[in-house]
Amino acid sequence: MFFIDTVDVAGLGNRGYLAGGERTAVVVDPPRDIDHVLAAAVRRDVRITHVVETHLHNDYVSGGLELARLTGAVYLVPADAQVSFTRTPVRDGDRVTVDAGAGLTLRALATPGHTPHHTSYVLEEDGTAVAAFTGGSLLIGTVGRPDLVEPRLTERLARAQHASAHRLAAELPDETPVLPTHGFGSFCSSTQAAGDATTIGKEKAQNEALTLDVDTFVAELLAGLDDIPAYYTHMGPLNAAGPRPVDLTPPAVADAEEIAARLAAGEWVVDLRSRVAFAEGHVAGTFNFEAVGQFAMYLAWLIPWGRPVTLLAESAEQLADAQRALTRVGIDRPAAAATGGPADWLPADGTAAAFPRADFAELARRHPAEGTVVLDVRRDSERADGHIEGSVHIPLHTLHRRIDEVPEGEVWVHCAGGTRAAIAASLLDAAGRRVVAVDDAFDSAERAGLVVRAR
């Protein structure tokens, strides 16, 4: 008998796995904060004997090195991955025993494409494949993107993705579960996952890497690639160097005077409260990254790398959760933090800043009009499917560098659902602009009477 437990990292759209028998287990692509993995092993009453990486990750900091150190596990990393730490190199065809009593082995299968050294792992029970850990190779209805390593390699890696998908499909039975690391919101996926679970057989029917010829597949894959988060540049080198252990102890407490001083010094002070609470009242100059969903990814994407960040949270729990999420993207230690609300963070004589929120129906009553600017902060791929006539387009991840390009007037800022618009509104508000955050689904814009055009 064997088990496979999924370790979800929802804010990054990734998954790791714990798999084993009655006594021992292997961990595949662990997250940076490994306490959840250790807890899962305790629940299963198994000893972790192996930790494996499918590739050097570009979208998060791995916990693999630290997990192997703490457990004494063998750390398996693809042989061609250039790293600065001691590990056991893995090559195509290598096998390791996961649990001898259960007849479980893990077979390495070279699947380049997402990276040149990418390796999948097939879990076998008494010689029969029972699962394939496909990392950033074959995903649910898609594949991992091939453009994160080096622009000159992108087309070559896209062709390798096609070949690797076909190798998996040819070597594994149709009923084999496919267990990828990416595809559930991660920008490492070329498109988002088409569901929550799949098998080799299902992928043969639905995955374009397996239904299209290589030239058509490559052309469509390259045409559909989206923006790359800026912080990805730093993840690969961090993983290659060997990440430091996570420190989740609470940051130093900042009082109102220190918060003001950090703002004056040009540091980032990030308010983690809900976008509704922030709009109603906040410390002027702070930025709002509502601590839900992919907030850590967007914060890491926007902040100048290495800039000190102070976190403002409504509770110690919210602060701790945010701190944990930020370690996964390489923001290890906040410079300082505070909990409570604007009354606690402002000087005694200070006044909270605020800005209005609206929906698309309210915008329709104002646009077009002199002095009203509609700012679309969605990505290029989203705007191509439809945009409000007369709107200005500056994707959120470029806005902090391009605020001077926003025309004069009252800025009504929108995205697809409200979260990114709230971040953008806080950036504009901190820059002294008059802003209205459109907190509404873009699907309702045309119904509200706004003219929506396709590019």
XYZ file of C-alpha atoms in Angstrom:
455
model
C 0.000 0.000 0.000
C 1.110 3.528 -0.674
C -0.133 7.058 -0.061
C 0.335 10.415 -1.766
C -0.436 13.610 0.153
C -0.629 16.948 -1.629
C 0.995 20.001 -0.044
C -0.847 22.966 -1.545
C 0.831 26.367 -1.753
C -2.272 28.201 -2.892
C -0.904 31.753 -2.942
C 1.713 30.706 -5.486
C -0.428 28.225 -7.384
C 1.962 25.362 -6.649
C 1.900 21.911 -5.117
C 4.431 19.685 -3.417
C 3.924 16.039 -2.516
C 4.652 13.562 0.273
C 4.511 9.961 -0.939
C 5.413 6.705 0.704
C 4.438 3.479 2.409
C 4.022 2.449 6.035
C 7.534 3.381 7.172
C 9.304 5.780 4.833
C 8.478 8.489 2.315
C 9.794 10.903 -0.306
C 8.988 14.608 -0.675
C 8.742 16.140 -4.144
C 9.241 19.901 -4.714
C 8.718 21.082 -1.109
C 7.739 24.686 -0.347
C 10.064 27.042 1.551
C 8.139 26.698 4.815
C 8.688 23.017 5.482
C 6.822 22.750 8.791
C 3.651 21.727 6.931
C 5.572 18.920 5.228
C 7.052 17.727 8.516
C 3.592 17.778 10.100
C 2.225 15.664 7.253
C 5.000 13.115 7.791
C 4.206 13.001 11.518
C 0.527 12.387 10.752
C 1.514 9.506 8.490
C 4.087 8.259 11.026
C 6.732 7.956 8.310
C 10.375 8.935 8.070
C 11.365 11.142 5.145
C 14.297 9.377 3.466
C 14.440 11.313 0.190
C 13.732 14.868 -0.911
C 13.643 15.443 -4.678
C 13.487 18.472 -6.943
C 12.097 18.266 -10.451
C 14.068 21.406 -11.375
C 15.527 24.628 -10.031
C 12.389 26.641 -9.435
C 11.928 30.118 -10.879
C 8.756 31.122 -9.016
C 9.486 30.265 -5.395
C 12.270 29.504 -2.966
C 12.564 25.791 -2.296
C 12.612 24.244 1.159
C 14.308 21.115 -0.138
C 17.821 21.756 1.144
C 16.661 22.610 4.652
C 14.196 19.702 4.734
C 16.951 17.261 3.770
C 19.262 18.743 6.394
C 16.707 18.467 9.182
C 15.559 14.945 8.339
C 18.837 13.476 7.163
C 17.175 12.614 3.864
C 19.056 12.149 0.613
C 18.620 15.313 -1.470
C 18.114 14.457 -5.144
C 18.586 17.244 -7.688
C 18.901 16.858 -11.474
C 22.564 16.327 -12.329
C 22.717 19.142 -14.892
C 21.324 21.748 -12.489
C 24.204 24.010 -11.490
C 24.101 24.339 -7.701
C 26.514 25.428 -4.991
C 25.632 22.869 -2.328
C 26.169 19.167 -1.798
C 23.402 17.011 -3.217
C 22.928 13.634 -4.900
C 22.796 14.200 -8.676
C 19.963 12.454 -10.524
C 20.141 11.241 -14.117
C 17.642 9.745 -16.493
C 16.733 6.222 -15.459
C 18.053 6.419 -11.910
C 15.977 4.581 -9.312
C 15.771 4.949 -5.536
C 13.856 2.886 -3.007
C 11.110 4.843 -1.266
C 9.717 2.067 0.957
C 11.118 -1.436 0.530
C 8.315 -3.092 2.485
C 5.704 -1.531 0.244
C 7.649 -2.253 -2.945
C 7.865 1.480 -3.723
C 10.573 2.914 -5.941
C 11.043 6.262 -7.658
C 12.349 6.366 -11.233
C 13.839 9.526 -12.726
C 12.709 10.410 -16.217
C 14.405 13.293 -18.064
C 11.752 15.721 -19.301
C 13.530 18.913 -20.439
C 11.460 21.878 -21.583
C 10.489 23.959 -18.577
C 14.224 24.015 -17.862
C 17.020 22.187 -19.716
C 17.600 19.875 -16.738
C 13.957 19.229 -15.819
C 13.320 15.735 -14.448
C 10.036 13.975 -13.708
C 9.740 11.103 -11.240
C 7.603 8.002 -11.647
C 6.425 6.320 -8.456
C 6.305 2.570 -8.984
C 4.727 -0.108 -6.803
C 6.257 -3.517 -7.480
C 7.409 -2.246 -10.859
C 4.056 -0.753 -11.905
C 3.705 3.019 -12.370
C 1.196 4.413 -9.889
C 1.894 8.165 -10.215
C 4.030 10.604 -12.188
C 5.396 13.702 -10.491
C 5.755 15.930 -13.531
C 6.853 19.226 -11.938
C 6.805 21.870 -14.660
C 6.657 19.446 -17.583
C 3.226 17.937 -18.275
C 0.573 19.928 -16.389
C -3.220 19.638 -16.322
C -4.260 20.592 -19.834
C -1.061 22.533 -20.493
C 2.715 22.548 -19.912
C 5.194 24.633 -17.979
C 6.376 27.730 -19.792
C 9.726 27.450 -21.607
C 10.804 31.107 -21.477
C 12.088 31.482 -17.913
C 15.683 30.382 -18.393
C 17.201 32.302 -21.296
C 15.410 34.015 -24.229
C 17.676 32.366 -26.785
C 16.653 28.942 -25.476
C 12.899 29.517 -25.476
C 11.979 27.946 -28.818
C 14.354 25.025 -28.258
C 12.843 24.399 -24.820
C 9.314 24.666 -26.235
C 10.169 21.886 -28.676
C 11.662 19.908 -25.805
C 8.403 20.315 -23.873
C 6.522 18.722 -26.753
C 8.975 15.809 -26.872
C 8.910 15.345 -23.098
C 5.111 15.259 -23.013
C 5.152 12.584 -25.711
C 7.757 10.594 -23.809
C 5.597 10.592 -20.675
C 2.546 9.588 -22.698
C 4.417 6.794 -24.448
C 6.095 5.300 -21.388
C 3.278 5.459 -18.841
C -0.090 3.675 -18.721
C -3.152 5.796 -19.452
C -4.465 5.401 -15.900
C -1.293 6.880 -14.319
C -2.159 9.980 -12.244
C -0.255 13.082 -13.359
C 0.858 15.179 -10.369
C 2.413 18.483 -11.474
C 3.974 21.180 -9.303
C 2.708 24.147 -11.334
C -0.525 25.133 -13.025
C -2.899 26.181 -10.243
C -2.241 29.926 -10.485
C 1.520 29.912 -10.924
C 2.979 32.043 -13.706
C 5.341 29.109 -14.367
C 2.428 27.528 -16.227
C 1.979 28.535 -19.872
C -1.786 28.623 -19.206
C -3.766 27.756 -16.097
C -4.706 24.227 -15.175
C -7.872 22.815 -16.717
C -9.148 21.182 -13.536
C -7.724 19.756 -10.345
C -6.696 16.196 -11.253
C -5.734 14.283 -14.353
C -4.163 11.140 -15.800
C -1.936 10.339 -18.743
C -5.001 9.156 -20.673
C -6.906 12.386 -20.051
C -3.905 14.434 -21.125
C -3.647 12.485 -24.363
C -7.150 13.686 -25.170
C -6.952 17.310 -23.984
C -3.375 18.564 -23.805
C -2.203 20.424 -26.904
C 1.318 19.134 -26.331
C -0.141 15.701 -27.134
C -2.811 16.628 -29.700
C -0.910 19.097 -31.936
C 2.095 18.581 -34.160
C 5.286 20.096 -32.810
C 5.408 23.165 -35.085
C 1.796 24.155 -34.386
C 2.221 23.498 -30.683
C 5.365 25.617 -30.444
C 3.852 28.497 -32.403
C 0.727 28.577 -30.224
C 2.680 28.138 -27.003
C 5.053 31.003 -27.740
C 2.227 33.280 -28.888
C 0.338 32.743 -25.634
C 3.130 33.414 -23.141
C 2.292 36.088 -20.575
C 4.399 38.548 -18.593
C 7.086 37.130 -16.310
C 7.001 38.369 -12.707
C 10.114 40.451 -12.064
C 11.037 38.575 -8.904
C 11.518 35.361 -10.890
C 14.954 36.739 -11.795
C 16.037 36.168 -8.205
C 14.436 32.787 -7.452
C 16.663 30.586 -9.609
C 19.922 32.020 -8.204
C 18.598 31.720 -4.640
C 17.720 28.077 -5.192
C 21.047 27.368 -6.891
C 23.001 28.938 -4.041
C 21.095 27.038 -1.366
C 18.347 28.953 0.476
C 18.844 29.886 4.106
C 16.544 28.379 6.750
C 13.283 30.254 7.231
C 13.000 32.612 10.202
C 9.335 33.138 11.058
C 9.873 34.867 14.391
C 7.872 38.121 14.693
C 9.523 41.245 13.254
C 10.496 44.238 15.373
C 7.488 46.378 16.326
C 7.252 49.798 14.664
C 5.474 52.691 16.365
C 3.878 55.655 14.590
C 7.121 57.632 14.642
C 9.099 54.813 13.047
C 6.435 54.224 10.406
C 6.611 57.894 9.447
C 10.416 57.769 9.365
C 10.453 54.713 7.126
C 8.003 56.339 4.732
C 10.133 59.485 4.663
C 13.187 57.366 3.849
C 11.447 55.935 0.784
C 10.947 52.465 2.203
C 7.844 50.440 1.427
C 5.218 50.325 4.144
C 2.577 47.782 3.190
C -0.908 47.705 4.674
C -2.233 44.134 4.604
C -5.828 44.938 5.570
C -8.757 44.463 3.228
C -9.061 46.845 0.312
C -12.344 48.125 1.760
C -10.750 49.000 5.105
C -7.746 50.593 3.409
C -9.875 52.805 1.167
C -11.840 54.005 4.182
C -8.738 55.062 6.078
C -4.975 54.508 5.955
C -1.610 56.104 6.632
C -0.765 58.363 3.701
C 2.040 56.962 1.578
C 1.398 53.308 2.431
C 0.586 50.687 -0.170
C -2.296 48.231 0.090
C -1.642 44.565 -0.686
C -4.679 42.811 0.724
C -3.349 39.669 2.409
C -5.354 37.171 0.375
C -4.703 35.046 -2.683
C -1.583 36.009 -4.613
C -0.682 39.121 -2.635
C 2.882 37.903 -1.904
C 3.500 37.272 -5.590
C 2.331 40.764 -6.544
C 4.287 42.411 -3.737
C 7.457 40.572 -4.776
C 6.739 41.499 -8.399
C 6.359 45.226 -7.707
C 8.775 46.067 -4.910
C 12.297 47.101 -5.926
C 14.248 43.985 -4.975
C 15.946 44.323 -1.609
C 13.981 47.415 -0.555
C 13.081 47.227 3.164
C 9.410 46.518 3.775
C 7.363 47.241 6.888
C 4.094 45.342 7.294
C 0.924 46.769 8.833
C -1.687 44.175 9.781
C -4.971 44.153 11.609
C -3.923 41.199 13.781
C -0.919 39.130 14.787
C -2.417 36.187 12.879
C -2.686 38.167 9.660
C 0.882 39.358 10.086
C 2.219 35.839 10.693
C 0.395 34.422 7.659
C 1.714 37.220 5.453
C 5.250 36.817 6.725
C 5.098 33.096 5.935
C 3.807 33.761 2.411
C 6.545 36.319 1.739
C 9.346 33.920 2.674
C 8.224 31.700 -0.202
C 9.134 34.446 -2.677
C 12.399 35.474 -1.072
C 11.239 38.350 1.159
C 12.607 36.767 4.303
C 12.494 39.354 7.071
C 10.269 42.432 7.230
C 12.209 45.447 8.485
C 9.453 46.048 11.041
C 5.736 45.518 11.583
C 2.744 46.818 13.481
C -0.775 45.584 14.172
C -4.051 47.392 14.753
C -5.335 50.148 12.488
C -4.625 53.703 11.309
C -5.346 55.124 14.757
C -2.431 53.067 16.077
C -0.088 53.902 13.213
C -0.589 57.666 12.910
C 0.998 60.357 15.080
C -1.305 61.856 17.709
C -2.072 64.810 15.444
C -2.198 62.734 12.237
C -5.164 62.312 9.926
C -5.966 59.168 7.968
C -6.015 59.348 4.185
C -8.879 57.813 2.185
C -10.275 57.428 -1.315
C -13.641 56.308 -2.737
C -14.572 52.939 -4.207
C -17.098 52.455 -6.996
C -18.505 49.925 -9.463
C -18.669 50.033 -13.257
C -22.215 51.406 -13.184
C -20.926 54.489 -11.356
C -18.063 54.787 -13.822
C -20.515 54.594 -16.724
C -22.293 57.655 -15.354
C -18.996 59.584 -15.404
C -17.190 58.349 -18.514
C -16.436 59.830 -20.920
C -16.123 63.236 -19.297
C -13.520 65.944 -19.047
C -11.130 65.279 -16.176
C -12.046 61.591 -15.785
C -9.261 59.110 -16.534
C -10.008 55.393 -16.811
C -6.902 53.362 -16.013
C -6.803 49.646 -16.900
C -4.099 47.804 -14.916
C -4.719 44.316 -16.317
C -2.047 42.450 -18.239
C -1.713 42.748 -22.018
C -3.303 39.347 -22.602
C -6.394 40.346 -20.620
C -6.796 43.679 -22.363
C -6.572 42.023 -25.763
C -9.875 40.288 -25.028
C -11.670 43.593 -24.451
C -11.123 47.040 -22.970
C -13.133 50.138 -22.124
C -13.075 52.597 -25.000
C -10.869 55.555 -24.174
C -9.119 53.882 -21.259
C -5.412 54.172 -20.549
C -3.517 50.906 -20.202
C -0.628 50.492 -17.765
C -0.281 46.955 -16.347
C -0.086 46.893 -12.572
C 3.400 45.423 -12.483
C 4.752 48.462 -14.373
C 2.653 51.179 -12.709
C 5.070 52.095 -9.915
C 7.627 53.051 -12.588
C 5.114 54.767 -14.895
C 2.845 56.823 -12.670
C 4.001 59.968 -14.501
C 2.362 58.550 -17.641
C -1.111 58.619 -16.062
C -2.963 61.674 -17.493
C -4.058 64.493 -15.226
C -7.504 64.212 -13.688
C -9.426 61.916 -11.368
C -8.197 58.364 -12.017
C -10.775 55.587 -11.995
C -8.645 52.458 -11.868
C -9.914 48.959 -12.652
C -8.654 45.425 -13.192
C -10.574 42.173 -13.692
C -12.084 41.886 -10.236
C -10.886 44.600 -7.847
C -7.793 43.250 -6.097
C -5.182 44.664 -8.459
C -7.171 47.876 -8.844
C -6.905 48.334 -5.076
C -3.126 47.930 -5.202
C -2.926 50.391 -8.085
C -5.199 52.863 -6.307
C -2.924 52.787 -3.276
C 0.133 53.463 -5.456
C -1.605 56.411 -7.098
C -2.924 57.714 -3.783
C 0.587 57.570 -2.293
C 1.801 59.597 -5.287
C -0.763 62.319 -4.508
C -3.250 61.536 -7.276
C -7.046 61.745 -6.918
C -8.197 58.181 -7.370
C -11.315 56.022 -7.355
C -10.887 52.254 -7.018
C -13.332 50.349 -9.216
C -14.147 47.303 -7.110
C -16.151 45.288 -9.605
C -15.873 42.400 -12.076
C -14.871 43.506 -15.569
C -17.597 41.300 -17.013
C -20.121 43.848 -15.742
C -18.542 46.831 -17.525
C -20.433 46.411 -20.795
C -23.690 45.619 -19.004
C -23.251 48.845 -17.074
C -23.297 50.810 -20.346
C -19.583 51.263 -20.978
C -18.301 50.716 -24.511
C -15.984 47.711 -24.548
C -13.749 47.178 -27.568
C -11.608 44.188 -28.535
C -8.106 44.966 -29.699
